Short mmCIF file of N, CA and C in Angstrom, two decimals:
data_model
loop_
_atom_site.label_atom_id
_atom_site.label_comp_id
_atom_site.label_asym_id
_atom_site.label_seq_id
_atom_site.Cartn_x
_atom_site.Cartn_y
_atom_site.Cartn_z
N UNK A 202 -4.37 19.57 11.24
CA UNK A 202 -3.42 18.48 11.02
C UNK A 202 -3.52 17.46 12.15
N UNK A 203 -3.57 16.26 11.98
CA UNK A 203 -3.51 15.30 12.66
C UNK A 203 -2.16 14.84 13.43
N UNK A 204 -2.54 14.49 14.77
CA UNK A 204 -1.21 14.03 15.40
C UNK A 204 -0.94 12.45 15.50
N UNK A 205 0.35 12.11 15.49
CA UNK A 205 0.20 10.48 15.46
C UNK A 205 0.37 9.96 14.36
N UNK A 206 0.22 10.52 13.25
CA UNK A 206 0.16 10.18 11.64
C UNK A 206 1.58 9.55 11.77
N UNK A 207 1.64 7.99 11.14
CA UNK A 207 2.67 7.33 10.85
C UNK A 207 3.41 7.50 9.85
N UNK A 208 4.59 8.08 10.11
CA UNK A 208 5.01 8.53 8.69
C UNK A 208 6.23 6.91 7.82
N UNK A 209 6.48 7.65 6.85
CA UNK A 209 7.25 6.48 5.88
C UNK A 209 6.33 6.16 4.63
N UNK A 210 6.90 5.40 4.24
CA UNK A 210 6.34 5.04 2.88
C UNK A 210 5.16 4.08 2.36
N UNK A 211 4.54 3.87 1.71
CA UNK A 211 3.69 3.26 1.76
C UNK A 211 3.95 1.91 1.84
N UNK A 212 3.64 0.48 2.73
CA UNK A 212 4.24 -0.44 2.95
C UNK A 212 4.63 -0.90 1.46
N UNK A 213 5.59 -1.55 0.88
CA UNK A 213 5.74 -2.23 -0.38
C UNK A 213 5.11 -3.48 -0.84
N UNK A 214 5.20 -3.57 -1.62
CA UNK A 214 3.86 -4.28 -2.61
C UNK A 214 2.27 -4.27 -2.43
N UNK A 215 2.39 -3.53 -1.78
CA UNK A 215 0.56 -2.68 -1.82
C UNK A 215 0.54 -1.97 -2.49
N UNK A 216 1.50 -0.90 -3.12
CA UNK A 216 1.16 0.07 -3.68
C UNK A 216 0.85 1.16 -3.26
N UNK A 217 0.86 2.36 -3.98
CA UNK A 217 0.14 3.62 -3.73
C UNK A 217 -1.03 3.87 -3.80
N UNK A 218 -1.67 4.19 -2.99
CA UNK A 218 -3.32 4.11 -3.77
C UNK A 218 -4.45 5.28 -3.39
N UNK A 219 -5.04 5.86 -3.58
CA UNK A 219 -5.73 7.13 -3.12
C UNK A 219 -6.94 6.71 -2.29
N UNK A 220 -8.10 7.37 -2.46
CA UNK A 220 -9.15 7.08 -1.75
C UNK A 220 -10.53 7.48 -2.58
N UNK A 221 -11.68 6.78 -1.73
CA UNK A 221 -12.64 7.41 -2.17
C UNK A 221 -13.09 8.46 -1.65
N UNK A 222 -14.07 9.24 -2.67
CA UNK A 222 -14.32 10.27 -2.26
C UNK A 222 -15.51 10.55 -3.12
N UNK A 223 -16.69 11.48 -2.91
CA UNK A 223 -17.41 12.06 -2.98
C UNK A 223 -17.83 11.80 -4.86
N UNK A 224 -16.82 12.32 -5.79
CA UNK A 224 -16.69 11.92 -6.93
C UNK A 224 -15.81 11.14 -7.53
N UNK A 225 -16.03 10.13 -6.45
CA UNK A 225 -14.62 8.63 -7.42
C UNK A 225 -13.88 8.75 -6.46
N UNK A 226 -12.54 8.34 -6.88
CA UNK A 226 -11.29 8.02 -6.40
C UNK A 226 -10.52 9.57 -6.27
N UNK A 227 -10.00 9.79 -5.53
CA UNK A 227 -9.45 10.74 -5.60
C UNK A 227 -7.55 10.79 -4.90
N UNK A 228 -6.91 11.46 -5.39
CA UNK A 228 -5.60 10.80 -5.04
C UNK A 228 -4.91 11.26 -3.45
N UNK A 229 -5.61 12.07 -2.74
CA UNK A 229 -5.01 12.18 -1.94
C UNK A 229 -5.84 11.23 -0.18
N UNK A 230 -4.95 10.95 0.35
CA UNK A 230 -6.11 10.20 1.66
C UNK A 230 -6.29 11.19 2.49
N UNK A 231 -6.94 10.91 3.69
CA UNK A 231 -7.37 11.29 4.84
C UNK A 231 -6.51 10.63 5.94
N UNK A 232 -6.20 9.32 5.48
CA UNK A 232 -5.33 8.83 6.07
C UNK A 232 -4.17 7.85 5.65
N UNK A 233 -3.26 8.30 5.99
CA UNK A 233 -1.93 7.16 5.00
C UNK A 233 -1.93 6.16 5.18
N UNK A 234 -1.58 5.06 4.12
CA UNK A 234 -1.46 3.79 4.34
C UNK A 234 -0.71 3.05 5.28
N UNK A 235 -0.85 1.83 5.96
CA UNK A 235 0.12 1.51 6.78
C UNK A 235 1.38 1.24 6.37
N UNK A 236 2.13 1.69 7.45
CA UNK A 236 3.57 1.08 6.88
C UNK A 236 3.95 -0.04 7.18
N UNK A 237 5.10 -0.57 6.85
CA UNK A 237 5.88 -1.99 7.11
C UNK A 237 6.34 -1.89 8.67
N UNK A 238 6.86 -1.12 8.95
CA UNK A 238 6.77 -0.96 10.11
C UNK A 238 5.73 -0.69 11.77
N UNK A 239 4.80 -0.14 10.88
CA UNK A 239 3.84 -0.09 11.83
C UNK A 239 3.02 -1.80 11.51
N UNK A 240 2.67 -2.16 10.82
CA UNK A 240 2.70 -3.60 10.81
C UNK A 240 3.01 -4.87 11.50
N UNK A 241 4.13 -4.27 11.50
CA UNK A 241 5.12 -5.30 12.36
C UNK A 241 4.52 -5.11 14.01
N UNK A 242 4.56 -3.98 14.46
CA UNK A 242 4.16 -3.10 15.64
C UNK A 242 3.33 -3.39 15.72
N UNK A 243 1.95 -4.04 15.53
CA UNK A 243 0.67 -4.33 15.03
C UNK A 243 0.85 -5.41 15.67
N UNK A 244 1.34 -6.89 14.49
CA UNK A 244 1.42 -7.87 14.79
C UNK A 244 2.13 -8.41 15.79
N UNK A 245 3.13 -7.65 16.42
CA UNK A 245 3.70 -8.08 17.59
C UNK A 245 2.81 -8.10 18.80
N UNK A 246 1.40 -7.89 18.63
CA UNK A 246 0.35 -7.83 19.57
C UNK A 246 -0.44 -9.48 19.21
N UNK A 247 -0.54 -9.55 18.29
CA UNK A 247 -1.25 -10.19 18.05
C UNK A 247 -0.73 -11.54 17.43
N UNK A 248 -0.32 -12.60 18.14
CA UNK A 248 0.59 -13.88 18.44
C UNK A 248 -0.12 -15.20 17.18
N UNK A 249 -1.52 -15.23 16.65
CA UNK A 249 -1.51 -15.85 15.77
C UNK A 249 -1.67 -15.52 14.51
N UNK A 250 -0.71 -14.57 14.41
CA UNK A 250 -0.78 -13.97 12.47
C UNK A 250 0.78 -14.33 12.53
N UNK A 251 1.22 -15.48 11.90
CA UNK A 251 2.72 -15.80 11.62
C UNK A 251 3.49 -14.35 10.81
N UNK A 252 4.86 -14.08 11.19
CA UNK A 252 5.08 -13.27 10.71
C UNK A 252 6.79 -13.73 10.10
N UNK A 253 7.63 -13.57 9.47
CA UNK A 253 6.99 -12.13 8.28
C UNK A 253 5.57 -11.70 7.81
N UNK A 254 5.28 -10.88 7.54
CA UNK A 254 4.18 -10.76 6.34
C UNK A 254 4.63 -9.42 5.33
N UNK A 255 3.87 -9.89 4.46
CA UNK A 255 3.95 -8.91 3.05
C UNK A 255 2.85 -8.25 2.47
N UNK A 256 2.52 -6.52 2.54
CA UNK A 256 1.32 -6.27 2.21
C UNK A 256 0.98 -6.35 0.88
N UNK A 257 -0.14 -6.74 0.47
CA UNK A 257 -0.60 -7.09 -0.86
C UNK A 257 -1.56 -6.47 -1.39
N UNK A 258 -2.58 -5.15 -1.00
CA UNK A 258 -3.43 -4.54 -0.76
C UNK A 258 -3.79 -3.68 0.19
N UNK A 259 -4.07 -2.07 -0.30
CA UNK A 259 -4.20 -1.12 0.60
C UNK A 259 -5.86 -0.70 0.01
N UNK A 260 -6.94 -0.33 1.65
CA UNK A 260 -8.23 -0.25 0.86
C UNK A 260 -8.44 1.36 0.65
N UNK A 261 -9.19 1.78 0.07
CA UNK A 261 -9.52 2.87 -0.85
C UNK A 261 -11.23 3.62 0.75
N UNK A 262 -10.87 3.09 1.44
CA UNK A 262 -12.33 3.05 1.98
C UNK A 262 -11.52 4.62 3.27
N UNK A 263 -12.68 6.14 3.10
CA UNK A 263 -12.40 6.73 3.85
C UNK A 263 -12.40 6.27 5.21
N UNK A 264 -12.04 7.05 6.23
CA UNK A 264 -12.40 7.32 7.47
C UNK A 264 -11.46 6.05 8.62
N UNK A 265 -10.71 5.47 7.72
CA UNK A 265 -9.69 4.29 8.08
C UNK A 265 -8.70 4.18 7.04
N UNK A 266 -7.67 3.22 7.96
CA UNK A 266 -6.56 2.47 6.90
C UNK A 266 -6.63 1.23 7.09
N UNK A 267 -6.49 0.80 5.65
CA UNK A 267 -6.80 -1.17 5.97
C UNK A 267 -5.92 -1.47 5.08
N UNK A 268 -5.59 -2.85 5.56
CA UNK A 268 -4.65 -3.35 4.73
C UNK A 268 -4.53 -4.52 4.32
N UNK A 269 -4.33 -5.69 2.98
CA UNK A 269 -4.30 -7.14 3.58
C UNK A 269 -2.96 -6.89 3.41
N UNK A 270 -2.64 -8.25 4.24
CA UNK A 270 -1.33 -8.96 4.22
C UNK A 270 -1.40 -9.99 3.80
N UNK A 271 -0.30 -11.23 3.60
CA UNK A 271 -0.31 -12.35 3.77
C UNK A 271 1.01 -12.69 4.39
N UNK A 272 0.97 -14.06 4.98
CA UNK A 272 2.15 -14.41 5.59
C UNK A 272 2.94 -15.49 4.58
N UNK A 273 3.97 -15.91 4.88
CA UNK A 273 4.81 -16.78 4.38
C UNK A 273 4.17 -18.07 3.65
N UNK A 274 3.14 -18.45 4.41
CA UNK A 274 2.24 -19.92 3.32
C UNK A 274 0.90 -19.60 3.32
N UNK A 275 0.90 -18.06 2.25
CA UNK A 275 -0.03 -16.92 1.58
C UNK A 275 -1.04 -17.44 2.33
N UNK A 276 -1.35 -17.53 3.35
CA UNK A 276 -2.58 -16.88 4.45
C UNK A 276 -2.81 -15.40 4.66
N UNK A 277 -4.17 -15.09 4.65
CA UNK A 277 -4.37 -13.78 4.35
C UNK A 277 -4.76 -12.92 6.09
N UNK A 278 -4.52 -11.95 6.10
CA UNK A 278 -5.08 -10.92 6.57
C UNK A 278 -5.50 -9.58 6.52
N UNK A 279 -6.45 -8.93 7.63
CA UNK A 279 -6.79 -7.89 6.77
C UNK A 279 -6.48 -6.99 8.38
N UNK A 280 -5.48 -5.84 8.26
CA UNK A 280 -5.37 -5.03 9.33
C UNK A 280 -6.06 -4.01 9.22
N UNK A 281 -7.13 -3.22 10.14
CA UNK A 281 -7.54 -1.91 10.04
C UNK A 281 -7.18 -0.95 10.96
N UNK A 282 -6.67 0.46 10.62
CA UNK A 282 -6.53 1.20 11.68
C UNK A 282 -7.57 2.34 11.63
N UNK A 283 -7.88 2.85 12.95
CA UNK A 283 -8.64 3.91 13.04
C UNK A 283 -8.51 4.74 14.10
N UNK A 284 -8.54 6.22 13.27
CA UNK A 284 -8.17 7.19 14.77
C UNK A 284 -9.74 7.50 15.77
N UNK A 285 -8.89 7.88 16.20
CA UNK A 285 -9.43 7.29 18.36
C UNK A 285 -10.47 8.42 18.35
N UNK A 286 -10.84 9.67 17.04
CA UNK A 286 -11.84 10.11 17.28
C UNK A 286 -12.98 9.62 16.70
N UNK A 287 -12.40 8.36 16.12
CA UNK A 287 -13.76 7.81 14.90
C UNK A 287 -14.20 6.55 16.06
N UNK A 288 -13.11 6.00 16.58
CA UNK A 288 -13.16 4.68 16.95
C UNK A 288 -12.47 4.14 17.93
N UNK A 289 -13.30 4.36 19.01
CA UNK A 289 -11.80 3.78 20.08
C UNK A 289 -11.72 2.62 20.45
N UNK A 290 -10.96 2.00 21.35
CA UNK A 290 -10.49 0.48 21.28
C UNK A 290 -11.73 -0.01 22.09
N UNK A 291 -12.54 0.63 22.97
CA UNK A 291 -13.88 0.73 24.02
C UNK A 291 -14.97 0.48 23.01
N UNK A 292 -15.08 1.04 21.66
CA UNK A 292 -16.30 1.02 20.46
C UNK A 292 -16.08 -0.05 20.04
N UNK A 293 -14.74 -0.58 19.47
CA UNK A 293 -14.60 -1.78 18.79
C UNK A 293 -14.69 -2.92 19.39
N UNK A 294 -14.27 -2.70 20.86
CA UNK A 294 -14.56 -4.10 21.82
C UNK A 294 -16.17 -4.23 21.86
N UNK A 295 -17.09 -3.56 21.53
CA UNK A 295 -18.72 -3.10 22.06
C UNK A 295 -18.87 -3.84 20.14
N UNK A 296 -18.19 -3.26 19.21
CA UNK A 296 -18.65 -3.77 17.56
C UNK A 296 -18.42 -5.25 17.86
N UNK A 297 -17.44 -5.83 18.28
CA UNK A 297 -16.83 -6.95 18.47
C UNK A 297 -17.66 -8.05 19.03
N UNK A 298 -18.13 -7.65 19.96
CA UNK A 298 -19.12 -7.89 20.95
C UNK A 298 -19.99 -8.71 20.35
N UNK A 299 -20.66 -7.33 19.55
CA UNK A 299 -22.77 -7.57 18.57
C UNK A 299 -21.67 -8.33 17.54
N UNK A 300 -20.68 -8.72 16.69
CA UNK A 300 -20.12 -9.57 15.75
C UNK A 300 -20.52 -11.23 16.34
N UNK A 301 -19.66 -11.27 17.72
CA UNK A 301 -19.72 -12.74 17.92
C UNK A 301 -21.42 -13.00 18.34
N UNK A 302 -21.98 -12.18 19.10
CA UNK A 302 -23.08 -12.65 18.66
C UNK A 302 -23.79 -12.79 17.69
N UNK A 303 -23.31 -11.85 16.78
CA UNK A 303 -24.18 -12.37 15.50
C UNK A 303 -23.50 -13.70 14.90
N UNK A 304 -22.43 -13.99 15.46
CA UNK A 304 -22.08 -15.32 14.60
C UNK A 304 -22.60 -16.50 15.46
N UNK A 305 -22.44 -16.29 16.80
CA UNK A 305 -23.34 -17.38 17.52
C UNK A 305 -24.97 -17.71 16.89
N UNK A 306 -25.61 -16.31 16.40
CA UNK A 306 -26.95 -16.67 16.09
C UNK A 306 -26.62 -17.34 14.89
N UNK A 307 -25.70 -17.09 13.69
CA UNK A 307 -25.79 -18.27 12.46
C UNK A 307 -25.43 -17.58 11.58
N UNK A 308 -25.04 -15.60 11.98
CA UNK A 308 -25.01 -15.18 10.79
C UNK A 308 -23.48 -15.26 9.98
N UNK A 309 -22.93 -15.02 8.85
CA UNK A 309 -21.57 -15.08 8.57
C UNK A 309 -21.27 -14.44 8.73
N UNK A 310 -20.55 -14.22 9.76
CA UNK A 310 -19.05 -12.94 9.99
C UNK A 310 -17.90 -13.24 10.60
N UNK A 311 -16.86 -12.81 10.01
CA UNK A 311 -15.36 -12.94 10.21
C UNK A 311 -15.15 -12.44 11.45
N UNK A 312 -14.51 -12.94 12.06
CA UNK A 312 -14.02 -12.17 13.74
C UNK A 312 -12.96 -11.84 13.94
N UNK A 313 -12.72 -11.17 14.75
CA UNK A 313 -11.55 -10.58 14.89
C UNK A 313 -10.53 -11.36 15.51
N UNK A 314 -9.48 -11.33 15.30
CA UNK A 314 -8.41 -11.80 15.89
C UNK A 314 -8.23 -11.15 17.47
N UNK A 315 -7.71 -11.89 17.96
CA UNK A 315 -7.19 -11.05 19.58
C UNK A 315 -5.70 -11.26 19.79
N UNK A 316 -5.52 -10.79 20.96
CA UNK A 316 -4.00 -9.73 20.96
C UNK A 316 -3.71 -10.57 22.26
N UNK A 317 -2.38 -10.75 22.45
CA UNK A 317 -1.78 -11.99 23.73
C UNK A 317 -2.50 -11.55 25.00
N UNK A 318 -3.60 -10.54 25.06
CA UNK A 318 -3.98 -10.11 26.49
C UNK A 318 -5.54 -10.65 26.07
N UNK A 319 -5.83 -11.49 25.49
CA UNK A 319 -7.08 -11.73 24.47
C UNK A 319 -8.01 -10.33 24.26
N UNK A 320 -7.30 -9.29 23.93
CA UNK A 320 -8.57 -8.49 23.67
C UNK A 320 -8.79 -8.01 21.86
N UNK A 321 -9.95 -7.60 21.73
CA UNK A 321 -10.05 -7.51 19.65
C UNK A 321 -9.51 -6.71 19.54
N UNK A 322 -9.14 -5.70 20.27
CA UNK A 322 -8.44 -4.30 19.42
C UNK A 322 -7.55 -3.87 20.23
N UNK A 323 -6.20 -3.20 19.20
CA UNK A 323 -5.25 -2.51 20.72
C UNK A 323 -5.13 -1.14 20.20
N UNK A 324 -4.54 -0.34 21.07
CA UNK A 324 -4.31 0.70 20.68
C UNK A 324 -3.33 1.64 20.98
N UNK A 325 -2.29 2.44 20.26
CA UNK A 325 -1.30 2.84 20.44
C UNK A 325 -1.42 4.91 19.67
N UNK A 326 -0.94 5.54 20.57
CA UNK A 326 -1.50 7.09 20.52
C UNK A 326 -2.12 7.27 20.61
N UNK A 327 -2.70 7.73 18.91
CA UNK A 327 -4.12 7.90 18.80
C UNK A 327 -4.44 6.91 17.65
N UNK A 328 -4.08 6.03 17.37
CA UNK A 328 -4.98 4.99 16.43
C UNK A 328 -5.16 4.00 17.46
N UNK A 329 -6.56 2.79 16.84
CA UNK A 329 -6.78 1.83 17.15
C UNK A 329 -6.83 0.54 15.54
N UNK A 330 -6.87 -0.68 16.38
CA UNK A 330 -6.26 -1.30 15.27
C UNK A 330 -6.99 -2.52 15.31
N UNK A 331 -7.55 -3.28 14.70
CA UNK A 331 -8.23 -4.52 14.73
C UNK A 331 -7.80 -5.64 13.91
N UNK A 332 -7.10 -6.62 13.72
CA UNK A 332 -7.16 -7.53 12.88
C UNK A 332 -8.01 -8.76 12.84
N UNK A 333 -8.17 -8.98 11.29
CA UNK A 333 -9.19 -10.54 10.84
C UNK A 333 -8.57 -11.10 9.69
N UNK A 334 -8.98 -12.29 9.97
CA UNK A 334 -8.67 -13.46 9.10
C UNK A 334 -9.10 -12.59 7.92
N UNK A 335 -8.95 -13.67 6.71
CA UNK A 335 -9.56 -13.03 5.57
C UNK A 335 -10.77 -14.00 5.13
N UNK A 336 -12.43 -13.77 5.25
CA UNK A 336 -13.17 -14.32 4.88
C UNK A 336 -12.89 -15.34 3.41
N UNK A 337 -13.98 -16.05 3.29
CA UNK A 337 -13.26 -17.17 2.04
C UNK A 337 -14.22 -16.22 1.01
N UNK A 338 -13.64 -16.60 -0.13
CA UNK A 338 -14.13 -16.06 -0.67
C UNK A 338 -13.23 -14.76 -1.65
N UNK A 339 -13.66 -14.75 -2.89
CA UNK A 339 -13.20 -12.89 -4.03
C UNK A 339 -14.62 -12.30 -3.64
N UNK A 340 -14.11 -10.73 -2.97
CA UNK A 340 -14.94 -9.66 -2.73
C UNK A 340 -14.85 -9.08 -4.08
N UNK A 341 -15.66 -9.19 -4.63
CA UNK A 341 -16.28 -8.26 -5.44
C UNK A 341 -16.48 -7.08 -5.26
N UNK A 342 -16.33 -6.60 -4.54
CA UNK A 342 -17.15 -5.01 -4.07
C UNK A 342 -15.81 -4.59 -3.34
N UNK A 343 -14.77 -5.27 -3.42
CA UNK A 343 -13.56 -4.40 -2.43
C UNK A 343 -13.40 -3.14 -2.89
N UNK A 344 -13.38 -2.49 -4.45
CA UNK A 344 -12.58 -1.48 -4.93
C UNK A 344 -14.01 -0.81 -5.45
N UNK A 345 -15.11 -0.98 -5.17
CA UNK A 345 -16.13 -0.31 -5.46
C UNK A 345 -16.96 0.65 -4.38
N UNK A 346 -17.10 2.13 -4.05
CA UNK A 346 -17.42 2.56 -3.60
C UNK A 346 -18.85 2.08 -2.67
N UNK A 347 -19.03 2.52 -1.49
CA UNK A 347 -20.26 1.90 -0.80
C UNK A 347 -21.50 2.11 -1.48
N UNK A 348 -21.75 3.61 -1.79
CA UNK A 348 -23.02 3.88 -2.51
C UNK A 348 -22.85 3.58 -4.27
N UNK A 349 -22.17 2.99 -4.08
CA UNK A 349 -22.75 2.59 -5.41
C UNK A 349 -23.58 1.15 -5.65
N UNK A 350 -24.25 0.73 -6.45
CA UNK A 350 -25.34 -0.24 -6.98
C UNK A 350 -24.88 -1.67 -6.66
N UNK A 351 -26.01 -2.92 -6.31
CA UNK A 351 -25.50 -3.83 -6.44
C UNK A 351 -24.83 -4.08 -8.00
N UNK A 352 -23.84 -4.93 -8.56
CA UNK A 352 -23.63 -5.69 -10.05
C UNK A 352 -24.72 -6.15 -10.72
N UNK A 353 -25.63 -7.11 -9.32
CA UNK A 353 -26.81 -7.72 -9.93
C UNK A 353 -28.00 -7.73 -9.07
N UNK A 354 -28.81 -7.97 -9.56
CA UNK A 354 -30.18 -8.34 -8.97
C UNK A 354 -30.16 -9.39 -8.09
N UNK A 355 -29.26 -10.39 -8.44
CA UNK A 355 -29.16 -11.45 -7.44
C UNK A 355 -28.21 -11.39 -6.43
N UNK A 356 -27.14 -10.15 -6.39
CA UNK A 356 -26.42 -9.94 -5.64
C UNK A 356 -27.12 -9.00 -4.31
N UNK A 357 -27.80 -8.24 -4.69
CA UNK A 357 -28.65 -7.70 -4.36
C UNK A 357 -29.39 -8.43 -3.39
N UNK A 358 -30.65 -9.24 -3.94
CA UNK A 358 -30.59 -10.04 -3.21
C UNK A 358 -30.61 -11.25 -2.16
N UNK A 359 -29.37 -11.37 -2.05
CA UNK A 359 -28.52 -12.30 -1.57
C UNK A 359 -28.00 -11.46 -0.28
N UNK A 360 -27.36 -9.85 -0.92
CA UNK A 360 -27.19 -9.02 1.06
C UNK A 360 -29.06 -8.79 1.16
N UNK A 361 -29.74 -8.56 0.33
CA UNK A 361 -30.98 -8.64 1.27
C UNK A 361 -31.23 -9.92 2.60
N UNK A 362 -30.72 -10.94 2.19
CA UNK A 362 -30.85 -12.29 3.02
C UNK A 362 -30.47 -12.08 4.12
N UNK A 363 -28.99 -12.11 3.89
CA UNK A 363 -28.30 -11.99 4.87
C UNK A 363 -28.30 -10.75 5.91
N UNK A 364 -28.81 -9.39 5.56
CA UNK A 364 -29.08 -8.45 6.44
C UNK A 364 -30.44 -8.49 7.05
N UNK A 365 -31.38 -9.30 6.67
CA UNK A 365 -32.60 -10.15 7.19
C UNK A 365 -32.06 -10.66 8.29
N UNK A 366 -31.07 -11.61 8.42
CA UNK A 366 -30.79 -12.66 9.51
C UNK A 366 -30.16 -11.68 10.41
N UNK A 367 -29.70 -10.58 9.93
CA UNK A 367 -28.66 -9.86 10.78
C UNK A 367 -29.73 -8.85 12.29
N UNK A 368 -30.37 -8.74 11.11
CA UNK A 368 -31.94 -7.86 12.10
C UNK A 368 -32.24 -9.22 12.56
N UNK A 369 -32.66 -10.08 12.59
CA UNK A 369 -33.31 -11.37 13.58
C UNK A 369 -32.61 -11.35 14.11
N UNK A 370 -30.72 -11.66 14.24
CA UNK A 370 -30.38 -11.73 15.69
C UNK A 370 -29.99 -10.68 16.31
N UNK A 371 -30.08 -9.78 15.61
CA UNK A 371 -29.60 -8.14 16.58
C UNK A 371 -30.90 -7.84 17.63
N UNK A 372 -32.11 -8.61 17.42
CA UNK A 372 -33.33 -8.50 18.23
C UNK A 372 -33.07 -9.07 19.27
N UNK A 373 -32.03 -10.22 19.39
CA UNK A 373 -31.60 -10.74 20.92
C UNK A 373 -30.83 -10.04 21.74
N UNK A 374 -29.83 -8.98 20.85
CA UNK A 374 -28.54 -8.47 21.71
C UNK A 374 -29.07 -6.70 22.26
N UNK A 375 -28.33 -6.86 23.35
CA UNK A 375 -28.94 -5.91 24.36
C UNK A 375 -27.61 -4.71 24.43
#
């Protein structure tokens, strides 16, 4: 059993939602969804996500909890939490890191928000927590398992492209 597990209900208007797993969806998580309260606790770190907010989506993706929100003039965000044996606030500052450089080299990626001490991730017990804008764009692939197939051939690819550029500038970062 895990320690630290946030208890309460699943934040409201996200819904209940299970996870993936091995064969599909399966209804129980690994880890509970965020709450409204831990949310709040969240964003009180992090000074440019206007708040209220209201969750609108909980993701299905093991080994984390993510969440979007939106705020009051439906600007989106997307909170992730992760426990401190998958991911500590030291890994994500180091992911964070190879991100902005990959966006300095040209590639598209969303960055993380930072926290009034400017750092990408904070962390409280044993979770760590990262927030981002919400890329532009309908993800297609939000509620679809990782190993499963591109839709199309041209979707396909299209992440071929872009994980091309991603290897060209990961050849600069040390």
């Amino acid at each position: 059993m895990q320690t630290g597990v946030p208890n309460g209900p699943v934040a409201e208007g996200a819904g209940a939602v299970g996870q993936f797993g091995v064969h599909g969806v399966q209804t129980q998580r690994d880890w509970p969804c965020l709450t409204q309260a831990e949310i709040n606790a969240v964003l009180a770190h992090y000074p440019s996500v206007p708040t209220p907010v209201t969750p609108v989506w909980n993701s299905m993706r093991p080994f984390s909890a993510a969440v979007k929100i939106i705020d009051e003039s439906s600007t989106g965000f997307l909170i992730k939490r992760h426990h401190t044996s998958l991911r500590s606030v030291a890994a994500l500052h180091e992911e964070h890191a190879f991100m902005h450089h990959l966006a300095h080299a040209g590639v598209p990626v969303c960055l993380p928000l930072t926290t009034e001490t400017g750092a990408t991730a904070w962390g409280n017990d044993c979770w760590t927590y990262e927030v981002f804008p919400l890329a532009p764009g309908h993800d297609l692939y939000r509620d679809v398992m990782s190993w499963q197939p591109y839709q199309t051939a041209a979707h396909a690819y299209a992440a071929g492209q872009v994980l091309a550029k991603v290897h060209d500038a990961a050849r600069q970062y040390t």
